[in-house]
Amino acid sequence: MKAVILVGGQATRLLPLTYNTPKAMVPVLNTPFLEHVIHHLASHQIKDIVLALGRLAHSIESHLGDGSRFGVSIRYALEKDPLGTAGAVKNAASYVDDTFLVLNGDIFTDLDLSAMIDFHRDRKAKATIALTPVEDPSAYGLIETDARDRVLNFLEKPDKDEITTNMINAGTYVLEPDVLTQIPAGVKCSFEREVFPKLLADGELVCAYTSRAYWIDIGTPPMYLQLHSDLLNGKCRQYDNTPRSEITTGVNSSIHPTARIEGPTVIGANCSIGPGVKISGPVAIGDGCTIQEESVIKKSIIWRNARLEPHARVTMSIIADNCCLRSGCLCEESVLGDNVTVAYDCHLPPGSSIEPGTTVEPA
Ligand code: GTP
């Protein structure tokens, strides 16, 4: 079984984190997101992987290489311009010859892929779409099914009064290879809006595989924070990379005896946590960070090489690579791109989104 992972989107909702880092490479517990997806595929013996990519392709390719480091084989299908979810798979068609999987590359799930593939084969479906329930389906693609799990209808991002189900397209598909003949080559085309509705209109069997597996779309800063909270609090139970202990520390990192860490926290390699620092998890701190005395970090994600000077405070925020938070500054519910400096005593308004390379001074 081969899997095509879609990682060529624009990732606009996750800006400013994704100016320099593709969504597929944002760290999740200090490991690039795609590595988690590859690990999940490999745990179901799916080791032949094609990445459909475009923007920032180089950083994905140079990190993953041929996949051998991760025990899988990875090949790449590059788009000059984004071809949409189905167009991207068509662009990878030369790698596909049998029933295959397609995954949106921004979904974290412990979905039982083997069971979904068995279901698809039992039903002899042309396409099987994973479904997951969500509380507010209005931002997603809804799928109506009958009692025999056959898809009846698709509703993309419906108005409130059109919502008839809380079951959404979970972004994982099992497809027969001849679905590829339905997709035009070299032009933009979407599974959700074009290919699947066309299969239904042609009377093909499209099935829905419903599961209660852990599922989250990491496409927005709040969801990205939520994923960390869920993983660190053990809510994704089947996921065997969840840290086993409350505090995990990488090599060459030191925590001063007077620092207080409460709640699940992951600290990368070569970090220094200074005297009187207070950390309230869930918190993830990347490699090479220096957290100086009396700084406070609550429920936040900090990427690599951050420097928090004395008494800096970070709450419910995401801080990308190489940021410097000067003494006494405050970041609350904010997202900082790479190489941002927040000046001495500067209090960012909650909800700030700071572009890479900016120095923010007090107003
Ligand atoms: P936003 O701009 O924030 O909506 O993000 P996005 O561009 O990633 O779009 P969306 O979240 O709808 O995409 C779902 C998945 O499909 C992501 O993993 C994207 O990388 C991927 N994707 C979306 N459009 C394309 C495309 O044109 N080509 C490829 N290869 N992947 C795509």
Short mmCIF file of C-alpha atoms and ligand atoms in Angstrom, two decimals:
data_model
loop_
_atom_site.label_atom_id
_atom_site.label_comp_id
_atom_site.label_asym_id
_atom_site.label_seq_id
_atom_site.Cartn_x
_atom_site.Cartn_y
_atom_site.Cartn_z
CA MET A 1 0.00 0.00 0.00
CA LYS A 2 1.32 3.41 -0.98
CA ALA A 3 0.38 6.69 0.67
CA VAL A 4 0.37 10.13 -0.88
CA ILE A 5 0.64 12.92 1.69
CA LEU A 6 -0.52 16.39 0.64
CA VAL A 7 1.92 18.97 1.93
CA GLY A 8 1.81 21.65 -0.75
CA GLY A 9 -0.77 24.07 0.68
CA GLN A 10 -0.23 27.74 1.47
CA ALA A 11 -0.71 27.41 5.25
CA THR A 12 -2.02 30.97 5.53
CA ARG A 13 -3.97 30.32 8.73
CA LEU A 14 -0.80 29.33 10.55
CA LEU A 15 1.12 32.47 9.63
CA PRO A 16 3.42 33.98 10.86
CA LEU A 17 4.82 30.57 11.88
CA THR A 18 4.74 29.31 8.31
CA TYR A 19 6.58 32.10 6.47
CA ASN A 20 9.80 30.09 6.56
CA THR A 21 8.62 26.73 7.85
CA PRO A 22 6.10 24.64 5.91
CA LYS A 23 3.09 23.55 7.99
CA ALA A 24 4.27 19.95 7.62
CA MET A 25 7.53 20.82 9.38
CA VAL A 26 6.26 22.79 12.37
CA PRO A 27 7.51 21.07 15.49
CA VAL A 28 5.13 18.94 17.51
CA LEU A 29 6.77 18.07 20.82
CA ASN A 30 10.02 19.22 19.20
CA THR A 31 9.73 16.81 16.25
CA PRO A 32 8.64 17.99 12.77
CA PHE A 33 4.95 17.26 12.28
CA LEU A 34 5.52 15.06 9.21
CA GLU A 35 7.74 12.71 11.17
CA HIS A 36 4.75 11.91 13.40
CA VAL A 37 2.62 11.20 10.31
CA ILE A 38 5.33 8.96 8.82
CA HIS A 39 5.66 7.12 12.12
CA HIS A 40 1.88 6.55 12.14
CA LEU A 41 1.93 5.19 8.57
CA ALA A 42 4.89 2.93 9.31
CA SER A 43 3.11 1.55 12.38
CA HIS A 44 0.50 0.23 9.90
CA GLN A 45 3.23 -1.17 7.63
CA ILE A 46 2.69 1.59 5.07
CA LYS A 47 6.25 2.41 4.14
CA ASP A 48 6.04 3.55 0.53
CA ILE A 49 5.30 7.25 0.77
CA VAL A 50 4.93 9.99 -1.83
CA LEU A 51 4.95 13.62 -0.74
CA ALA A 52 2.98 15.99 -2.95
CA LEU A 53 4.65 19.31 -2.34
CA GLY A 54 5.13 22.83 -3.62
CA ARG A 55 5.87 25.84 -1.45
CA LEU A 56 9.01 25.46 0.72
CA ALA A 57 9.56 21.99 -0.76
CA HIS A 58 13.30 22.17 -0.22
CA SER A 59 13.12 22.25 3.57
CA ILE A 60 10.90 19.16 3.60
CA GLU A 61 13.03 17.25 1.10
CA SER A 62 16.33 18.09 2.71
CA HIS A 63 15.09 16.98 6.12
CA LEU A 64 13.40 13.71 5.12
CA GLY A 65 15.63 12.65 2.20
CA ASP A 66 14.81 9.18 0.86
CA GLY A 67 13.10 8.28 4.15
CA SER A 68 15.58 5.54 5.09
CA ARG A 69 16.38 7.35 8.35
CA PHE A 70 12.72 6.78 9.31
CA GLY A 71 12.49 3.20 8.00
CA VAL A 72 10.36 4.15 4.97
CA SER A 73 10.84 5.07 1.31
CA ILE A 74 9.90 8.63 0.39
CA ARG A 75 9.53 10.05 -3.12
CA TYR A 76 8.52 13.54 -4.09
CA ALA A 77 6.03 14.97 -6.59
CA LEU A 78 6.66 18.67 -6.91
CA GLU A 79 4.08 21.20 -8.15
CA LYS A 80 5.20 24.41 -9.80
CA ASP A 81 1.89 26.01 -8.84
CA PRO A 82 -0.50 24.51 -6.29
CA LEU A 83 -2.80 22.02 -8.02
CA GLY A 84 -5.32 21.56 -5.22
CA THR A 85 -5.81 18.34 -3.27
CA ALA A 86 -6.80 16.14 -6.24
CA GLY A 87 -4.57 17.87 -8.80
CA ALA A 88 -1.60 17.22 -6.50
CA VAL A 89 -2.38 13.50 -6.38
CA LYS A 90 -2.76 13.41 -10.17
CA ASN A 91 0.69 14.97 -10.34
CA ALA A 92 1.95 11.99 -8.30
CA ALA A 93 0.05 9.44 -10.43
CA SER A 94 3.19 7.85 -11.87
CA TYR A 95 4.02 6.53 -8.38
CA VAL A 96 0.62 4.88 -7.85
CA ASP A 97 -0.44 1.54 -9.35
CA ASP A 98 -2.88 -0.05 -6.91
CA THR A 99 -5.33 0.83 -4.11
CA PHE A 100 -3.68 3.71 -2.26
CA LEU A 101 -4.06 6.12 0.65
CA VAL A 102 -4.22 9.90 0.51
CA LEU A 103 -3.60 11.94 3.66
CA ASN A 104 -3.97 15.66 4.24
CA GLY A 105 -0.58 16.58 5.65
CA ASP A 106 -1.94 18.70 8.48
CA ILE A 107 -4.02 16.19 10.39
CA PHE A 108 -2.81 14.56 13.57
CA THR A 109 -4.72 11.35 14.18
CA ASP A 110 -4.29 7.86 15.53
CA LEU A 111 -6.90 6.54 13.09
CA ASP A 112 -6.67 2.77 12.58
CA LEU A 113 -5.48 2.88 8.96
CA SER A 114 -5.33 -0.91 8.64
CA ALA A 115 -8.99 -1.23 9.69
CA MET A 116 -9.97 1.54 7.27
CA ILE A 117 -8.22 -0.22 4.37
CA ASP A 118 -9.93 -3.54 5.28
CA PHE A 119 -13.29 -1.72 5.39
CA HIS A 120 -12.65 -0.21 1.94
CA ARG A 121 -11.81 -3.63 0.48
CA ASP A 122 -14.79 -5.39 2.14
CA ARG A 123 -17.15 -2.81 0.71
CA LYS A 124 -15.47 -2.87 -2.71
CA ALA A 125 -15.70 0.92 -2.70
CA LYS A 126 -14.21 3.18 -5.34
CA ALA A 127 -13.28 5.64 -2.61
CA THR A 128 -13.50 5.55 1.19
CA ILE A 129 -13.39 8.75 3.20
CA ALA A 130 -12.56 8.82 6.92
CA LEU A 131 -15.12 10.75 8.96
CA THR A 132 -14.75 12.24 12.38
CA PRO A 133 -17.27 14.01 14.62
CA VAL A 134 -16.54 17.61 15.62
CA GLU A 135 -18.38 20.02 17.92
CA ASP A 136 -18.63 22.87 15.42
CA PRO A 137 -18.62 21.51 11.87
CA SER A 138 -19.22 24.88 10.17
CA ALA A 139 -15.57 25.37 9.15
CA TYR A 140 -15.23 21.93 7.59
CA GLY A 141 -16.52 19.73 4.80
CA LEU A 142 -19.57 17.83 6.04
CA ILE A 143 -20.52 14.41 4.73
CA GLU A 144 -24.01 12.89 4.86
CA THR A 145 -24.20 9.09 4.82
CA ASP A 146 -26.89 6.40 4.85
CA ALA A 147 -27.24 3.58 7.38
CA ARG A 148 -24.89 1.43 5.29
CA ASP A 149 -22.03 3.96 5.39
CA ARG A 150 -22.52 5.06 1.82
CA VAL A 151 -21.83 8.72 1.17
CA LEU A 152 -24.94 10.58 0.01
CA ASN A 153 -23.88 14.19 -0.09
CA PHE A 154 -21.06 16.68 0.48
CA LEU A 155 -21.50 20.09 2.07
CA GLU A 156 -18.36 22.27 2.04
CA LYS A 157 -18.20 24.85 4.86
CA PRO A 158 -22.00 25.17 5.15
CA ASP A 159 -24.06 27.97 6.72
CA LYS A 160 -25.41 27.22 10.20
CA ASP A 161 -28.93 26.42 8.90
CA GLU A 162 -27.55 23.93 6.35
CA ILE A 163 -25.81 21.79 8.97
CA THR A 164 -27.41 18.33 9.13
CA THR A 165 -24.54 16.32 10.63
CA ASN A 166 -21.48 16.82 12.82
CA MET A 167 -19.51 14.28 10.79
CA ILE A 168 -16.75 15.89 8.79
CA ASN A 169 -14.26 14.79 6.17
CA ALA A 170 -11.24 13.78 8.25
CA GLY A 171 -8.77 14.20 5.36
CA THR A 172 -7.81 10.53 4.93
CA TYR A 173 -8.93 8.62 1.83
CA VAL A 174 -8.49 5.11 0.45
CA LEU A 175 -8.82 5.23 -3.32
CA GLU A 176 -8.83 2.84 -6.24
CA PRO A 177 -6.23 3.87 -8.81
CA ASP A 178 -8.80 4.47 -11.57
CA VAL A 179 -10.09 7.46 -9.55
CA LEU A 180 -7.03 9.16 -11.02
CA THR A 181 -8.63 9.03 -14.48
CA GLN A 182 -11.32 11.40 -13.14
CA ILE A 183 -8.73 14.08 -12.37
CA PRO A 184 -7.54 16.39 -15.15
CA ALA A 185 -3.75 16.69 -15.42
CA GLY A 186 -1.89 19.92 -14.76
CA VAL A 187 -4.87 21.97 -13.55
CA LYS A 188 -6.22 22.82 -10.13
CA CYS A 189 -8.71 20.23 -8.88
CA SER A 190 -10.19 19.39 -5.47
CA PHE A 191 -11.27 16.01 -4.09
CA GLU A 192 -13.82 17.59 -1.80
CA ARG A 193 -15.46 19.91 -4.31
CA GLU A 194 -14.99 18.12 -7.62
CA VAL A 195 -13.76 14.52 -7.67
CA PHE A 196 -15.88 12.99 -4.89
CA PRO A 197 -19.15 14.71 -5.95
CA LYS A 198 -18.45 13.57 -9.54
CA LEU A 199 -17.93 9.96 -8.41
CA LEU A 200 -21.32 10.09 -6.64
CA ALA A 201 -22.99 11.64 -9.67
CA ASP A 202 -21.55 8.81 -11.79
CA GLY A 203 -23.11 6.24 -9.43
CA GLU A 204 -19.77 5.02 -8.03
CA LEU A 205 -19.65 3.59 -4.50
CA VAL A 206 -18.12 6.13 -2.13
CA CYS A 207 -18.07 4.92 1.48
CA ALA A 208 -17.50 6.64 4.80
CA TYR A 209 -15.32 5.12 7.49
CA THR A 210 -16.43 6.63 10.78
CA SER A 211 -14.17 6.48 13.78
CA ARG A 212 -13.77 8.09 17.19
CA ALA A 213 -9.98 8.12 16.85
CA TYR A 214 -8.10 11.14 18.10
CA TRP A 215 -8.23 13.76 15.35
CA ILE A 216 -7.12 17.35 15.03
CA ASP A 217 -6.37 19.70 12.15
CA ILE A 218 -3.27 21.68 13.16
CA GLY A 219 -4.01 24.46 10.68
CA THR A 220 -4.53 27.35 13.14
CA PRO A 221 -2.51 28.56 16.16
CA PRO A 222 -5.23 27.59 18.69
CA MET A 223 -5.47 24.07 17.21
CA TYR A 224 -1.68 23.74 17.19
CA LEU A 225 -1.62 24.64 20.91
CA GLN A 226 -4.52 22.26 21.51
CA LEU A 227 -2.60 19.39 19.92
CA HIS A 228 0.30 19.94 22.34
CA SER A 229 -2.04 20.09 25.26
CA ASP A 230 -3.79 16.88 24.16
CA LEU A 231 -0.55 14.97 23.54
CA LEU A 232 1.06 16.12 26.77
CA ASN A 233 -2.09 15.24 28.69
CA GLY A 234 -2.25 11.77 27.14
CA LYS A 235 -5.50 12.33 25.21
CA CYS A 236 -4.18 10.57 22.12
CA ARG A 237 -3.83 7.23 23.87
CA GLN A 238 -2.75 4.97 21.04
CA TYR A 239 0.02 7.36 20.19
CA ASP A 240 3.14 5.71 21.51
CA ASN A 241 5.40 8.77 21.26
CA THR A 242 3.51 10.57 24.03
CA PRO A 243 6.08 11.42 26.73
CA ARG A 244 5.84 8.97 29.58
CA SER A 245 6.89 11.36 32.32
CA GLU A 246 5.71 14.78 33.43
CA ILE A 247 8.99 16.49 32.50
CA THR A 248 11.11 15.32 29.58
CA THR A 249 14.51 16.92 29.09
CA GLY A 250 16.89 16.58 26.13
CA VAL A 251 20.65 16.04 26.29
CA ASN A 252 22.89 18.77 27.72
CA SER A 253 19.99 20.70 29.21
CA SER A 254 20.06 22.00 32.74
CA ILE A 255 17.30 23.04 35.10
CA HIS A 256 18.28 25.19 38.05
CA PRO A 257 17.19 23.62 41.38
CA THR A 258 15.06 26.68 42.20
CA ALA A 259 13.11 26.52 38.91
CA ARG A 260 9.56 25.25 39.36
CA ILE A 261 7.98 23.13 36.63
CA GLU A 262 4.38 22.02 37.01
CA GLY A 263 2.30 20.24 34.41
CA PRO A 264 3.58 18.25 31.47
CA THR A 265 6.62 19.85 29.88
CA VAL A 266 9.02 18.85 27.14
CA ILE A 267 12.41 20.58 27.05
CA GLY A 268 14.74 20.01 24.09
CA ALA A 269 18.52 19.58 24.02
CA ASN A 270 21.07 22.22 25.06
CA CYS A 271 18.60 24.33 27.03
CA SER A 272 19.21 26.22 30.21
CA ILE A 273 16.37 26.88 32.64
CA GLY A 274 17.54 29.49 35.13
CA PRO A 275 16.93 30.21 38.81
CA GLY A 276 13.36 30.93 39.89
CA VAL A 277 11.91 30.20 36.43
CA LYS A 278 8.29 29.09 36.60
CA ILE A 279 6.89 26.78 33.93
CA SER A 280 3.24 25.68 33.95
CA GLY A 281 2.57 22.97 31.36
CA PRO A 282 1.55 21.94 28.88
CA VAL A 283 4.72 23.53 27.56
CA ALA A 284 7.16 22.51 24.80
CA ILE A 285 10.55 24.22 24.58
CA GLY A 286 12.79 23.51 21.59
CA ASP A 287 16.54 22.90 21.44
CA GLY A 288 19.02 25.58 22.40
CA CYS A 289 16.72 27.81 24.48
CA THR A 290 17.94 29.96 27.32
CA ILE A 291 15.30 30.81 29.88
CA GLN A 292 16.80 33.27 32.34
CA GLU A 293 15.95 33.90 35.98
CA GLU A 294 12.39 34.47 37.16
CA SER A 295 10.93 34.10 33.65
CA VAL A 296 7.45 32.59 33.47
CA ILE A 297 6.13 30.27 30.73
CA LYS A 298 2.54 29.01 30.77
CA LYS A 299 0.78 26.72 28.28
CA SER A 300 3.00 27.73 25.37
CA ILE A 301 5.13 26.37 22.56
CA ILE A 302 8.61 27.75 22.08
CA TRP A 303 10.66 26.64 19.09
CA ARG A 304 14.47 26.55 18.89
CA ASN A 305 17.08 28.99 20.22
CA ALA A 306 14.77 31.34 22.09
CA ARG A 307 16.24 33.61 24.69
CA LEU A 308 13.98 34.78 27.50
CA GLU A 309 15.73 37.40 29.56
CA PRO A 310 15.01 37.82 33.30
CA HIS A 311 11.33 38.26 34.22
CA ALA A 312 10.04 37.73 30.65
CA ARG A 313 6.55 36.19 30.62
CA VAL A 314 4.99 34.00 27.93
CA THR A 315 1.40 32.75 28.28
CA MET A 316 -0.70 30.76 25.79
CA SER A 317 1.69 31.81 23.02
CA ILE A 318 3.72 30.30 20.22
CA ILE A 319 7.26 31.58 19.70
CA ALA A 320 9.05 30.51 16.49
CA ASP A 321 12.82 30.03 16.04
CA ASN A 322 15.52 32.45 17.29
CA CYS A 323 13.30 34.92 19.16
CA CYS A 324 14.57 37.18 21.90
CA LEU A 325 12.23 38.29 24.68
CA ARG A 326 13.89 41.06 26.63
CA SER A 327 13.64 41.54 30.38
CA GLY A 328 10.18 42.16 31.77
CA CYS A 329 8.33 41.75 28.47
CA LEU A 330 4.97 39.99 28.24
CA CYS A 331 3.57 37.82 25.42
CA GLU A 332 0.00 36.73 25.99
CA GLU A 333 -2.03 34.69 23.50
CA SER A 334 0.38 35.82 20.81
CA VAL A 335 2.19 34.23 17.91
CA LEU A 336 5.73 35.34 17.04
CA GLY A 337 7.41 34.48 13.73
CA ASP A 338 11.11 33.63 13.48
CA ASN A 339 13.78 36.10 14.68
CA VAL A 340 11.41 38.43 16.53
CA THR A 341 12.68 40.60 19.36
CA VAL A 342 10.28 41.90 21.97
CA ALA A 343 11.87 44.89 23.66
CA TYR A 344 12.55 45.50 27.33
CA ASP A 345 9.31 45.77 29.38
CA CYS A 346 7.16 45.67 26.23
CA HIS A 347 3.69 44.17 26.81
CA LEU A 348 2.26 42.77 23.58
CA PRO A 349 -1.51 43.18 23.29
CA PRO A 350 -3.17 39.74 23.62
CA GLY A 351 -3.77 38.21 20.21
CA SER A 352 -0.67 39.78 18.62
CA SER A 353 0.72 38.14 15.51
CA ILE A 354 4.25 39.34 14.80
CA GLU A 355 5.95 38.90 11.43
CA PRO A 356 9.43 37.35 11.27
CA GLY A 357 12.39 39.64 11.88
CA THR A 358 10.37 42.34 13.65
CA THR A 359 11.54 44.19 16.75
CA VAL A 360 8.54 45.15 18.84
CA GLU A 361 8.97 48.21 21.05
CA PRO A 362 6.58 49.36 23.79
CA ALA A 363 3.71 51.48 22.37
P1 GTP B 1 -4.61 27.40 4.73
O1 GTP B 1 -3.99 28.35 3.72
O2 GTP B 1 -4.32 27.84 6.12
O3 GTP B 1 -6.06 27.09 4.49
O4 GTP B 1 -3.84 25.99 4.65
P2 GTP B 1 -3.58 24.99 3.43
O5 GTP B 1 -3.09 25.71 2.24
O6 GTP B 1 -2.68 23.94 3.96
O7 GTP B 1 -5.00 24.41 3.05
P3 GTP B 1 -5.79 23.22 3.71
O8 GTP B 1 -5.62 23.26 5.18
O9 GTP B 1 -7.16 23.24 3.18
O10 GTP B 1 -5.03 21.96 3.10
C1 GTP B 1 -5.23 20.68 3.60
C2 GTP B 1 -4.01 19.84 3.25
O11 GTP B 1 -3.88 19.75 1.83
C3 GTP B 1 -2.71 20.43 3.76
O12 GTP B 1 -1.89 19.37 4.19
C4 GTP B 1 -2.13 21.13 2.56
O13 GTP B 1 -0.71 21.14 2.57
C5 GTP B 1 -2.64 20.27 1.41
N1 GTP B 1 -2.86 21.04 0.19
C6 GTP B 1 -3.79 22.00 0.00
N2 GTP B 1 -3.71 22.49 -1.26
C7 GTP B 1 -2.70 21.81 -1.85
C8 GTP B 1 -2.12 21.85 -3.16
O14 GTP B 1 -2.51 22.63 -4.04
N3 GTP B 1 -1.10 20.98 -3.41
C9 GTP B 1 -0.62 20.10 -2.48
N4 GTP B 1 0.38 19.28 -2.80
N5 GTP B 1 -1.15 20.04 -1.24
C10 GTP B 1 -2.17 20.87 -0.94
#
